[in-house]
Amino acid sequence: MDKKRVWALYRVSDKSQVHADEDIPMQREACRRFVAIHPDWTLENELYEKGVSGWKKKSDDRDELVRIKNAAVENKFDILVIFMSDRLGRKKDETPFILEFLKTNNVDVYSVKEGLLKSEDHVDALINYIRFWQAEGESLKTSVRVREEMYRLNLLGYYVGGNMPFGYELIQTDKMHPKNKDKFLKKQVIKENDARVVKLMFELSAYRNYGRHRIAAYLNERGYVNHYGKKFTDKFVNRVLTNPIYKGRKRYSFTNEDGIRDTALQDYNPELDIVGEELFDLSMKRIGERKEKLKNENEQYHDGTPNASKVLLSGLIVCGYCGKKMKTDYSYKDYKRKSDGKITRMITYRYRCANGKNNVVPHEKQQVGAKTIDQMVEEYVIEFIQKIDLDALKEKVLSGKAERTEQLQEEIDALSKKIDKKKREQLKLTEEIPKALMGESSFSPDVLSSALEQVKSDIEILSNSLEKMNHRLMESQLKTEEAENVERMLDGWIDRYKNADLDVKKVMVSDIINKVTWTKDSIDVDINLISRFIN
């Protein structure tokens, strides 16, 4: 009599379980004993899934499960043995169909703990659905417990994993790890030498409008190295400038109640604060302004406005004839001193429109001396600052902020209604699956499963959009002190401007004006103070 060919599947969802009490070696020994008590069975193959979640991962993404299904179609084995039914999977709307697929291809599935997993009639189908529904529920409860514990540890300021940001180091605390009693929890603390370099990066970004490429070059030229002992790169600098941990709010990832990966910020932790909220937010504002300007001009984004030039309006001046941004260049002339023959080079900077010779758009003039127009705009801005009615300006900022907040809230409400509708669809489809398994639905289980996956995908996409919209609302909402920020920015502006170097002057001017439009006969300065506090 031919023996029945047996394959066995062992799975743990966490690679750290391979040496725990309920691990793969334990499953393997139990399954081998189970096969041994059946004299007409022979164990031919053992498959291992280490660190594979039967709840989070779809069956089509599990390599060993795909291998089992393909082998079943090719009639390579007769019986699949598993330790418990949840080793096959924990998804109530997917795992019962795996069992049915194997049965259709003449493969019986045995659990060491539960015996033969039948799939012959509607009652078996309903029992299997309930079995895997229960397994999915256990996974959900476990996930919630882990998520809550991680959240609690994060709030308390403990280190729970991830890359160590530049400017910090780990120290061991005297608090025991909640899971591994042989370990102590760790905390991040500021590493003073590196923290000084971090603060320098933010100052270059916020006060001098340096982009990430220029900051990296600045640091490398002066011999600074990162915590890996290597030179700084633009990507490394960008990671620093966009990480809120440097203002004392650590960012961490987690899985929310809908099973979607999300991010959150810790409450303010002064032990992690290197640059402060004001400097961090000002740096982020500079980065956003550079991106937005280049985006609006339909130019490919590159980091940093062209602020390395020796002119005030670089990146701000546009041609009044064609609307294109004007480039900066220069000419020079050498003068020879008669007394000693020493050569002196005179450099003249200018703004030039690259379309100046374009016959389609006539230009009466295509270039202008930078010194002349810089001085005119500088005088105009100083005069404008002197005449500002501060109370009226603050009132306009508050009014515009309120309108923007109301608009964003309406968009969020509409998006939330779409998500609620999709969740109701998800609930109806989930409730319909048991009916389909019992033959009481007009839809097949496959159709329902496919529709359910589509709805889940729609919810994830909408939820991501909602998260971004909420973030925009949070940034847009006016804090109580934000009206005073207008006054703080303008108080003493003229004195600070007169005492600043060129890089700082360019940043200060860009805070006041959006652009300068030049023609041969006119100069139009677009003051754009209000929108900077609204958007």
Short mmCIF file of C-alpha atoms in Angstrom, two decimals:
data_model
loop_
_atom_site.label_atom_id
_atom_site.label_comp_id
_atom_site.label_asym_id
_atom_site.label_seq_id
_atom_site.Cartn_x
_atom_site.Cartn_y
_atom_site.Cartn_z
CA MET A 1 0.00 0.00 0.00
CA ASP A 2 1.41 3.40 -1.01
CA LYS A 3 1.95 5.80 1.85
CA LYS A 4 0.43 9.26 1.82
CA ARG A 5 2.93 11.98 1.07
CA VAL A 6 3.09 14.59 3.83
CA TRP A 7 4.40 18.16 3.82
CA ALA A 8 4.69 20.24 7.00
CA LEU A 9 4.58 24.01 7.44
CA TYR A 10 6.13 25.79 10.44
CA ARG A 11 5.62 29.54 10.93
CA VAL A 12 6.45 32.26 13.45
CA SER A 13 5.52 35.89 12.93
CA ASP A 14 8.61 37.24 14.73
CA LYS A 15 12.17 36.04 14.00
CA SER A 16 12.96 36.42 17.68
CA GLN A 17 10.59 33.50 18.39
CA VAL A 18 12.92 30.87 16.98
CA HIS A 19 14.38 30.37 20.46
CA ALA A 20 11.22 31.04 22.52
CA ASP A 21 8.92 28.45 24.11
CA GLU A 22 6.45 28.32 21.21
CA ASP A 23 8.94 28.43 18.36
CA ILE A 24 9.71 26.57 15.17
CA PRO A 25 11.71 23.73 16.83
CA MET A 26 8.71 23.03 19.08
CA GLN A 27 6.31 23.07 16.11
CA ARG A 28 8.63 20.79 14.14
CA GLU A 29 8.90 18.16 16.90
CA ALA A 30 5.15 18.18 17.51
CA CYS A 31 4.36 17.77 13.79
CA ARG A 32 6.93 14.96 13.41
CA ARG A 33 5.38 13.07 16.34
CA PHE A 34 1.94 13.61 14.81
CA VAL A 35 3.10 12.13 11.48
CA ALA A 36 4.81 9.22 13.24
CA ILE A 37 1.55 7.98 14.81
CA HIS A 38 0.09 7.51 11.33
CA PRO A 39 1.85 4.45 9.84
CA ASP A 40 0.50 5.14 6.36
CA TRP A 41 2.05 8.62 6.24
CA THR A 42 5.57 9.61 5.23
CA LEU A 43 7.05 13.08 5.84
CA GLU A 44 8.68 14.24 2.59
CA ASN A 45 9.12 18.00 3.00
CA GLU A 46 9.27 20.63 5.74
CA LEU A 47 8.77 24.31 4.97
CA TYR A 48 9.76 27.19 7.26
CA GLU A 49 8.38 30.74 7.52
CA LYS A 50 10.46 32.83 9.91
CA GLY A 51 9.28 36.33 10.73
CA VAL A 52 6.18 36.04 8.49
CA SER A 53 2.92 37.44 9.86
CA GLY A 54 -0.15 35.39 9.02
CA TRP A 55 -2.29 38.44 9.65
CA LYS A 56 -0.42 41.37 8.06
CA LYS A 57 0.96 39.52 5.02
CA LYS A 58 -1.25 38.37 2.15
CA SER A 59 -1.07 34.71 1.12
CA ASP A 60 0.19 35.63 -2.36
CA ASP A 61 3.15 37.39 -0.71
CA ARG A 62 4.13 34.37 1.42
CA ASP A 63 6.68 32.42 -0.65
CA GLU A 64 6.27 29.08 1.13
CA LEU A 65 2.48 29.23 0.96
CA VAL A 66 2.64 29.95 -2.77
CA ARG A 67 4.98 26.97 -3.10
CA ILE A 68 2.46 24.76 -1.24
CA LYS A 69 -0.42 25.85 -3.48
CA ASN A 70 1.61 25.25 -6.65
CA ALA A 71 2.69 21.81 -5.40
CA ALA A 72 -0.93 20.95 -4.61
CA VAL A 73 -1.93 21.75 -8.19
CA GLU A 74 0.92 19.53 -9.44
CA ASN A 75 -0.15 16.67 -7.10
CA LYS A 76 3.21 16.52 -5.29
CA PHE A 77 1.76 15.69 -1.85
CA ASP A 78 -1.44 14.48 -0.18
CA ILE A 79 -1.43 15.97 3.33
CA LEU A 80 -0.32 19.26 4.86
CA VAL A 81 0.44 19.18 8.60
CA ILE A 82 0.56 22.32 10.74
CA PHE A 83 0.85 22.81 14.50
CA MET A 84 -2.33 24.90 14.78
CA SER A 85 -4.79 26.28 12.26
CA ASP A 86 -3.50 29.82 12.76
CA ARG A 87 -0.11 28.72 11.35
CA LEU A 88 -1.87 28.60 7.98
CA GLY A 89 -2.97 32.21 8.41
CA ARG A 90 -4.98 34.65 10.52
CA LYS A 91 -7.02 36.51 7.89
CA LYS A 92 -10.73 35.67 8.16
CA ASP A 93 -11.50 36.82 4.63
CA GLU A 94 -8.58 34.91 3.04
CA THR A 95 -7.38 31.87 5.01
CA PRO A 96 -10.65 29.82 4.70
CA PHE A 97 -10.25 30.01 0.92
CA ILE A 98 -6.68 28.65 1.17
CA LEU A 99 -8.09 25.64 3.01
CA GLU A 100 -10.81 25.23 0.38
CA PHE A 101 -8.23 25.56 -2.42
CA LEU A 102 -6.10 22.75 -0.97
CA LYS A 103 -9.14 20.51 -0.49
CA THR A 104 -10.20 21.14 -4.10
CA ASN A 105 -6.74 19.91 -5.16
CA ASN A 106 -7.08 16.73 -3.03
CA VAL A 107 -4.86 17.88 -0.16
CA ASP A 108 -6.09 17.34 3.41
CA VAL A 109 -4.93 19.78 6.08
CA TYR A 110 -4.29 18.43 9.59
CA SER A 111 -3.61 20.46 12.71
CA VAL A 112 -1.72 18.78 15.56
CA LYS A 113 -4.02 20.50 18.05
CA GLU A 114 -7.32 20.42 16.11
CA GLY A 115 -7.14 17.37 13.84
CA LEU A 116 -8.51 17.37 10.29
CA LEU A 117 -9.62 20.81 9.12
CA LYS A 118 -12.70 19.92 7.07
CA SER A 119 -13.98 21.90 4.12
CA GLU A 120 -16.75 19.73 2.69
CA ASP A 121 -20.03 21.56 3.25
CA HIS A 122 -21.51 24.89 4.35
CA VAL A 123 -21.23 24.03 8.04
CA ASP A 124 -17.48 23.29 7.67
CA ALA A 125 -17.06 26.55 5.76
CA LEU A 126 -18.79 28.51 8.50
CA ILE A 127 -16.74 26.79 11.24
CA ASN A 128 -13.51 27.59 9.37
CA TYR A 129 -14.58 31.20 8.93
CA ILE A 130 -15.29 31.50 12.67
CA ARG A 131 -11.97 29.76 13.48
CA PHE A 132 -9.90 32.21 11.42
CA TRP A 133 -12.07 35.14 12.46
CA GLN A 134 -11.11 34.28 16.05
CA ALA A 135 -7.41 33.97 15.08
CA GLU A 136 -7.54 37.37 13.39
CA GLY A 137 -9.14 38.82 16.52
CA GLU A 138 -6.28 37.48 18.64
CA SER A 139 -3.78 39.10 16.27
CA LEU A 140 -5.65 42.37 16.50
CA LYS A 141 -5.62 42.26 20.30
CA THR A 142 -1.91 41.42 20.33
CA SER A 143 -1.22 44.24 17.90
CA VAL A 144 -3.16 46.68 20.07
CA ARG A 145 -1.24 45.63 23.19
CA VAL A 146 2.10 46.02 21.43
CA ARG A 147 1.07 49.34 19.93
CA GLU A 148 -0.09 50.71 23.28
CA GLU A 149 3.10 49.57 25.03
CA MET A 150 5.30 51.14 22.34
CA TYR A 151 3.24 54.31 22.53
CA ARG A 152 3.59 54.42 26.32
CA LEU A 153 7.37 53.93 26.18
CA ASN A 154 7.68 56.65 23.53
CA LEU A 155 5.73 59.10 25.64
CA LEU A 156 8.03 58.36 28.55
CA GLY A 157 11.03 59.17 26.35
CA TYR A 158 12.52 55.69 26.11
CA TYR A 159 14.31 54.43 23.00
CA VAL A 160 12.32 51.70 21.23
CA GLY A 161 14.43 51.20 18.11
CA GLY A 162 15.34 52.86 14.83
CA ASN A 163 18.38 54.73 13.52
CA MET A 164 20.12 57.09 15.90
CA PRO A 165 19.87 60.68 14.60
CA PHE A 166 23.03 62.76 14.36
CA GLY A 167 23.55 64.76 17.53
CA TYR A 168 22.41 62.09 19.98
CA GLU A 169 23.74 59.00 21.76
CA LEU A 170 22.20 56.18 23.81
CA ILE A 171 22.56 55.68 27.53
CA GLN A 172 21.26 52.74 29.55
CA THR A 173 18.64 53.41 32.22
CA ASP A 174 17.93 51.41 35.37
CA LYS A 175 14.42 50.48 34.16
CA MET A 176 13.91 46.84 33.15
CA HIS A 177 12.69 46.04 29.64
CA PRO A 178 8.98 45.02 29.81
CA LYS A 179 9.46 41.96 27.57
CA ASN A 180 13.09 40.94 27.99
CA LYS A 181 13.93 40.87 31.68
CA ASP A 182 17.62 40.43 30.87
CA LYS A 183 17.80 43.91 29.34
CA PHE A 184 17.38 47.49 30.51
CA LEU A 185 15.59 50.22 28.57
CA LYS A 186 17.69 52.92 26.93
CA LYS A 187 17.22 56.66 26.39
CA GLN A 188 18.54 59.11 23.82
CA VAL A 189 20.53 62.06 25.11
CA ILE A 190 22.19 65.00 23.38
CA LYS A 191 25.82 64.53 22.29
CA GLU A 192 27.21 68.04 22.78
CA ASN A 193 29.95 68.12 20.10
CA ASP A 194 27.63 66.86 17.37
CA ALA A 195 24.77 69.04 18.65
CA ARG A 196 26.85 72.17 17.94
CA VAL A 197 27.18 71.08 14.30
CA VAL A 198 23.42 70.43 14.14
CA LYS A 199 22.69 73.94 15.38
CA LEU A 200 25.12 75.37 12.82
CA MET A 201 23.20 73.57 10.03
CA PHE A 202 19.90 75.12 11.13
CA GLU A 203 21.41 78.59 11.45
CA LEU A 204 22.85 78.38 7.94
CA SER A 205 19.47 77.24 6.63
CA ALA A 206 17.30 79.74 8.52
CA TYR A 207 19.44 82.86 8.68
CA ARG A 208 21.52 82.59 5.53
CA ASN A 209 19.08 80.64 3.34
CA TYR A 210 21.71 78.02 2.52
CA GLY A 211 20.34 74.93 0.78
CA ARG A 212 21.39 71.42 1.74
CA HIS A 213 24.10 71.20 -0.96
CA ARG A 214 25.70 74.42 0.19
CA ILE A 215 25.47 73.45 3.89
CA ALA A 216 27.20 70.12 3.18
CA ALA A 217 29.95 71.89 1.25
CA TYR A 218 30.34 74.48 4.04
CA LEU A 219 30.78 71.77 6.69
CA ASN A 220 33.12 69.64 4.59
CA GLU A 221 35.35 72.61 3.74
CA ARG A 222 35.83 73.21 7.46
CA GLY A 223 36.66 69.60 8.28
CA TYR A 224 33.44 68.56 10.05
CA VAL A 225 32.43 64.88 9.87
CA ASN A 226 29.17 63.09 10.76
CA HIS A 227 28.75 60.44 13.47
CA TYR A 228 29.96 57.78 11.01
CA GLY A 229 33.24 59.68 10.57
CA LYS A 230 32.34 60.53 6.96
CA LYS A 231 31.82 63.74 5.02
CA PHE A 232 28.39 65.33 4.95
CA THR A 233 26.12 64.76 1.95
CA ASP A 234 23.10 66.78 0.84
CA LYS A 235 20.79 63.87 1.76
CA PHE A 236 22.27 63.65 5.24
CA VAL A 237 21.79 67.39 5.78
CA ASN A 238 18.21 67.18 4.52
CA ARG A 239 17.41 64.39 7.01
CA VAL A 240 18.69 66.60 9.83
CA LEU A 241 16.82 69.73 8.74
CA THR A 242 13.47 67.91 8.43
CA ASN A 243 13.60 65.83 11.64
CA PRO A 244 11.43 67.39 14.41
CA ILE A 245 13.47 65.61 17.10
CA TYR A 246 15.86 68.58 16.98
CA LYS A 247 13.12 70.81 18.43
CA GLY A 248 12.40 68.22 21.12
CA ARG A 249 9.59 66.27 19.42
CA LYS A 250 10.63 62.78 18.41
CA ARG A 251 8.82 61.23 15.46
CA TYR A 252 7.95 57.53 15.49
CA SER A 253 5.99 55.04 13.37
CA PHE A 254 3.14 52.79 14.44
CA THR A 255 0.20 50.84 12.99
CA ASN A 256 -3.15 52.52 13.65
CA GLU A 257 -6.47 50.86 14.43
CA ASP A 258 -7.21 50.39 10.72
CA GLY A 259 -3.95 48.48 10.22
CA ILE A 260 -2.36 51.38 8.33
CA ARG A 261 1.18 52.57 9.04
CA ASP A 262 1.13 56.04 10.54
CA THR A 263 3.49 58.49 12.24
CA ALA A 264 3.17 60.63 15.34
CA LEU A 265 5.23 63.03 17.40
CA GLN A 266 6.11 62.70 21.05
CA ASP A 267 5.10 65.46 23.41
CA TYR A 268 7.82 68.07 23.80
CA ASN A 269 10.88 66.60 25.53
CA PRO A 270 13.41 69.26 26.65
CA GLU A 271 16.09 66.55 26.96
CA LEU A 272 16.06 66.17 23.15
CA ASP A 273 15.74 69.85 22.19
CA ILE A 274 18.86 71.09 20.34
CA VAL A 275 17.70 74.04 18.22
CA GLY A 276 14.33 75.10 19.65
CA GLU A 277 10.96 75.35 17.90
CA GLU A 278 11.45 78.86 16.50
CA LEU A 279 14.73 78.09 14.70
CA PHE A 280 13.46 74.72 13.45
CA ASP A 281 10.22 76.18 12.07
CA LEU A 282 12.04 79.09 10.43
CA SER A 283 14.39 76.65 8.68
CA MET A 284 11.42 74.58 7.45
CA LYS A 285 9.81 77.77 6.19
CA ARG A 286 12.92 78.65 4.15
CA ILE A 287 13.01 75.16 2.63
CA GLY A 288 9.33 75.34 1.72
CA GLU A 289 9.66 78.78 0.17
CA ARG A 290 12.48 77.67 -2.11
CA LYS A 291 10.55 74.61 -3.25
CA GLU A 292 7.35 76.56 -3.84
CA LYS A 293 9.05 79.29 -5.89
CA LEU A 294 10.70 76.82 -8.20
CA LYS A 295 7.51 74.74 -8.45
CA ASN A 296 5.46 77.79 -9.45
CA GLU A 297 7.97 78.63 -12.14
CA ASN A 298 7.64 75.10 -13.56
CA GLU A 299 11.35 74.54 -13.15
CA GLN A 300 12.90 71.28 -12.02
CA TYR A 301 13.53 71.48 -8.28
CA HIS A 302 17.08 71.80 -7.06
CA ASP A 303 17.99 72.55 -3.48
CA GLY A 304 18.80 76.14 -2.61
CA THR A 305 17.95 79.40 -4.28
CA PRO A 306 20.90 80.88 -6.21
CA ASN A 307 21.94 82.87 -3.18
CA ALA A 308 25.66 82.37 -3.68
CA SER A 309 25.75 85.33 -6.07
CA LYS A 310 26.85 88.78 -4.98
CA VAL A 311 23.55 90.53 -5.66
CA LEU A 312 20.50 91.27 -3.50
CA LEU A 313 17.62 90.14 -5.73
CA SER A 314 18.99 86.84 -7.00
CA GLY A 315 16.00 84.52 -7.45
CA LEU A 316 13.50 87.36 -6.92
CA ILE A 317 13.71 89.50 -10.05
CA VAL A 318 11.70 88.66 -13.20
CA CYS A 319 11.57 90.15 -16.66
CA GLY A 320 8.57 92.43 -17.24
CA TYR A 321 8.57 91.67 -20.99
CA CYS A 322 8.29 87.87 -20.91
CA GLY A 323 7.74 86.98 -17.23
CA LYS A 324 10.80 84.74 -16.96
CA LYS A 325 13.16 84.84 -14.01
CA MET A 326 16.24 86.90 -14.78
CA LYS A 327 19.67 85.35 -14.46
CA THR A 328 22.65 86.84 -12.69
CA ASP A 329 25.95 87.34 -14.44
CA TYR A 330 28.80 89.83 -14.49
CA SER A 331 31.37 91.53 -16.67
CA TYR A 332 34.80 92.78 -15.71
CA LYS A 333 37.42 95.22 -16.90
CA ASP A 334 41.09 95.37 -15.91
CA TYR A 335 42.72 98.71 -15.09
CA LYS A 336 46.49 99.17 -15.05
CA ARG A 337 47.89 101.67 -12.57
CA LYS A 338 50.46 103.92 -14.21
CA SER A 339 52.62 104.36 -11.12
CA ASP A 340 53.52 100.71 -10.52
CA GLY A 341 51.75 98.77 -13.28
CA LYS A 342 49.46 96.94 -10.79
CA ILE A 343 46.36 95.45 -12.41
CA THR A 344 42.99 96.11 -10.70
CA ARG A 345 39.91 94.21 -11.86
CA MET A 346 36.52 95.95 -11.69
CA ILE A 347 33.54 93.54 -11.66
CA THR A 348 30.05 94.72 -12.60
CA TYR A 349 27.11 92.49 -11.65
CA ARG A 350 23.90 92.59 -13.65
CA TYR A 351 20.54 90.90 -14.13
CA ARG A 352 19.91 89.54 -17.61
CA CYS A 353 16.89 87.95 -19.29
CA ALA A 354 17.86 84.88 -21.31
CA ASN A 355 14.90 85.57 -23.64
CA GLY A 356 16.17 89.05 -24.42
CA LYS A 357 17.08 88.12 -27.99
CA ASN A 358 13.81 86.24 -28.54
CA ASN A 359 12.03 87.74 -31.53
CA VAL A 360 8.67 86.28 -30.44
CA VAL A 361 8.61 88.45 -27.30
CA PRO A 362 10.27 91.82 -28.04
CA HIS A 363 12.51 93.23 -25.28
CA GLU A 364 13.35 96.93 -25.33
CA LYS A 365 16.19 96.06 -23.02
CA GLN A 366 17.44 92.72 -21.79
CA GLN A 367 19.71 93.54 -18.86
CA VAL A 368 20.15 96.02 -16.02
CA GLY A 369 22.96 96.79 -13.61
CA ALA A 370 22.42 95.00 -10.29
CA LYS A 371 23.83 97.76 -8.12
CA THR A 372 21.32 100.32 -9.38
CA ILE A 373 18.18 98.23 -9.06
CA ASP A 374 19.28 96.62 -5.77
CA GLN A 375 19.64 100.06 -4.21
CA MET A 376 16.24 101.20 -5.50
CA VAL A 377 14.43 98.12 -4.16
CA GLU A 378 16.29 98.31 -0.87
CA GLU A 379 15.17 101.93 -0.37
CA TYR A 380 11.60 101.02 -1.35
CA VAL A 381 11.42 98.15 1.18
CA ILE A 382 12.86 100.27 4.01
CA GLU A 383 10.35 103.02 3.28
CA PHE A 384 7.54 100.45 3.20
CA ILE A 385 8.57 99.06 6.61
CA GLN A 386 8.64 102.57 8.08
CA LYS A 387 5.05 103.26 6.92
CA ILE A 388 3.47 99.95 8.01
CA ASP A 389 0.34 100.16 10.16
CA LEU A 390 1.16 97.21 12.42
CA ASP A 391 -2.32 96.85 13.94
CA ALA A 392 -3.97 96.78 10.51
CA LEU A 393 -1.42 94.25 9.25
CA LYS A 394 -2.02 91.92 12.21
CA GLU A 395 -5.78 92.18 11.63
CA LYS A 396 -5.35 91.17 7.98
CA VAL A 397 -3.19 88.20 9.01
CA LEU A 398 -5.80 87.02 11.51
CA SER A 399 -8.64 87.42 9.01
CA GLY A 400 -6.78 85.61 6.23
CA LYS A 401 -5.75 82.85 8.59
CA ALA A 402 -9.34 82.27 9.66
CA GLU A 403 -10.53 82.02 6.05
CA ARG A 404 -7.76 79.56 5.17
CA THR A 405 -8.51 77.42 8.23
CA GLU A 406 -12.23 77.31 7.38
CA GLN A 407 -11.48 76.25 3.80
CA LEU A 408 -9.16 73.43 4.92
CA GLN A 409 -11.69 72.25 7.53
CA GLU A 410 -14.39 71.96 4.84
CA GLU A 411 -12.07 69.84 2.70
CA ILE A 412 -11.24 67.61 5.71
CA ASP A 413 -14.94 67.14 6.54
CA ALA A 414 -15.70 66.08 2.96
CA LEU A 415 -12.80 63.60 2.99
CA SER A 416 -13.88 62.19 6.36
CA LYS A 417 -17.39 61.55 4.99
CA LYS A 418 -15.90 59.59 2.08
CA ILE A 419 -13.86 57.45 4.49
CA ASP A 420 -16.93 56.78 6.68
CA LYS A 421 -18.88 55.68 3.61
CA LYS A 422 -16.08 53.30 2.59
CA LYS A 423 -15.94 51.85 6.10
CA ARG A 424 -19.69 51.15 5.97
CA GLU A 425 -19.12 49.35 2.67
CA GLN A 426 -16.31 47.35 4.30
CA LEU A 427 -18.61 46.31 7.17
CA LYS A 428 -21.38 45.19 4.80
CA LEU A 429 -18.96 43.12 2.71
CA THR A 430 -17.50 41.52 5.84
CA GLU A 431 -20.98 40.62 7.09
CA GLU A 432 -21.86 39.12 3.69
CA ILE A 433 -18.93 36.63 3.65
CA PRO A 434 -20.48 34.11 6.12
CA LYS A 435 -23.66 34.16 4.04
CA ALA A 436 -21.64 33.44 0.91
CA LEU A 437 -19.88 30.53 2.62
CA MET A 438 -23.32 29.13 3.60
CA GLY A 439 -24.62 29.59 0.05
CA GLU A 440 -27.11 32.24 1.18
CA SER A 441 -25.64 35.21 -0.74
CA SER A 442 -26.01 36.25 -4.35
CA PHE A 443 -22.24 36.88 -4.40
CA SER A 444 -19.48 34.28 -4.48
CA PRO A 445 -16.79 34.30 -1.74
CA ASP A 446 -14.13 35.18 -4.35
CA VAL A 447 -16.08 38.22 -5.56
CA LEU A 448 -16.64 39.41 -2.00
CA SER A 449 -12.99 38.92 -1.08
CA SER A 450 -11.85 40.90 -4.13
CA ALA A 451 -14.33 43.69 -3.41
CA LEU A 452 -13.22 43.81 0.23
CA GLU A 453 -9.55 44.18 -0.75
CA GLN A 454 -10.46 47.06 -3.09
CA VAL A 455 -12.42 48.86 -0.37
CA LYS A 456 -9.52 48.42 2.07
CA SER A 457 -7.17 49.91 -0.52
CA ASP A 458 -9.52 52.86 -1.06
CA ILE A 459 -9.69 53.49 2.70
CA GLU A 460 -5.90 53.47 2.96
CA ILE A 461 -5.51 55.97 0.11
CA LEU A 462 -8.20 58.28 1.52
CA SER A 463 -6.75 58.00 5.03
CA ASN A 464 -3.31 59.02 3.77
CA SER A 465 -4.87 62.04 2.04
CA LEU A 466 -6.73 62.92 5.24
CA GLU A 467 -3.50 62.71 7.26
CA LYS A 468 -1.77 65.14 4.88
CA MET A 469 -4.78 67.48 4.98
CA ASN A 470 -4.84 67.46 8.79
CA HIS A 471 -1.12 68.22 8.80
CA ARG A 472 -1.73 71.22 6.53
CA LEU A 473 -4.52 72.39 8.84
CA MET A 474 -2.28 72.06 11.86
CA GLU A 475 0.40 74.15 10.13
CA SER A 476 -2.15 76.69 8.97
CA GLN A 477 -3.97 77.25 12.25
CA LEU A 478 -2.89 80.41 13.96
CA LYS A 479 -1.42 80.00 17.42
CA THR A 480 -2.18 82.68 19.98
CA GLU A 481 1.34 84.06 19.72
CA GLU A 482 1.44 84.01 15.91
CA ALA A 483 0.00 87.51 15.57
CA GLU A 484 2.87 88.71 17.73
CA ASN A 485 5.27 86.98 15.31
CA VAL A 486 4.36 89.65 12.76
CA GLU A 487 5.37 92.35 15.19
CA ARG A 488 8.48 90.44 16.31
CA MET A 489 9.63 90.06 12.71
CA LEU A 490 9.22 93.77 11.91
CA ASP A 491 10.44 95.22 15.22
CA GLY A 492 13.96 96.53 14.66
CA TRP A 493 13.95 95.15 11.09
CA ILE A 494 15.63 98.21 9.57
CA ASP A 495 18.49 98.28 12.10
CA ARG A 496 19.08 94.53 11.73
CA TYR A 497 19.05 94.88 7.96
CA LYS A 498 21.62 97.69 7.88
CA ASN A 499 24.00 95.69 10.09
CA ALA A 500 23.60 92.36 8.24
CA ASP A 501 25.86 90.82 5.62
CA LEU A 502 24.59 90.15 2.07
CA ASP A 503 23.38 86.57 2.66
CA VAL A 504 21.25 87.64 5.62
CA LYS A 505 19.97 90.72 3.75
CA LYS A 506 18.72 88.50 0.91
CA VAL A 507 16.79 86.36 3.38
CA MET A 508 15.27 89.41 5.07
CA VAL A 509 14.23 90.95 1.76
CA SER A 510 12.64 87.68 0.61
CA ASP A 511 10.51 87.77 3.79
CA ILE A 512 9.02 91.07 2.67
CA ILE A 513 8.66 90.76 -1.10
CA ASN A 514 7.52 88.00 -3.41
CA LYS A 515 9.15 89.26 -6.61
CA VAL A 516 10.44 92.33 -8.44
CA THR A 517 9.25 92.85 -12.03
CA TRP A 518 11.62 94.94 -14.15
CA THR A 519 11.33 96.67 -17.51
CA LYS A 520 13.32 99.49 -19.04
CA ASP A 521 10.83 102.06 -17.77
CA SER A 522 9.42 100.52 -14.59
CA ILE A 523 10.13 98.51 -11.45
CA ASP A 524 7.21 96.80 -9.69
CA VAL A 525 7.83 95.44 -6.18
CA ASP A 526 5.31 92.79 -5.10
CA ILE A 527 4.99 93.02 -1.30
CA ASN A 528 3.88 89.66 0.07
CA LEU A 529 3.90 89.88 3.85
CA ILE A 530 0.39 88.65 4.69
CA SER A 531 0.43 85.35 2.80
CA ARG A 532 3.64 84.30 4.57
CA PHE A 533 1.73 84.14 7.84
CA ILE A 534 -1.44 82.62 6.33
CA ASN A 535 -0.15 79.69 4.25
#
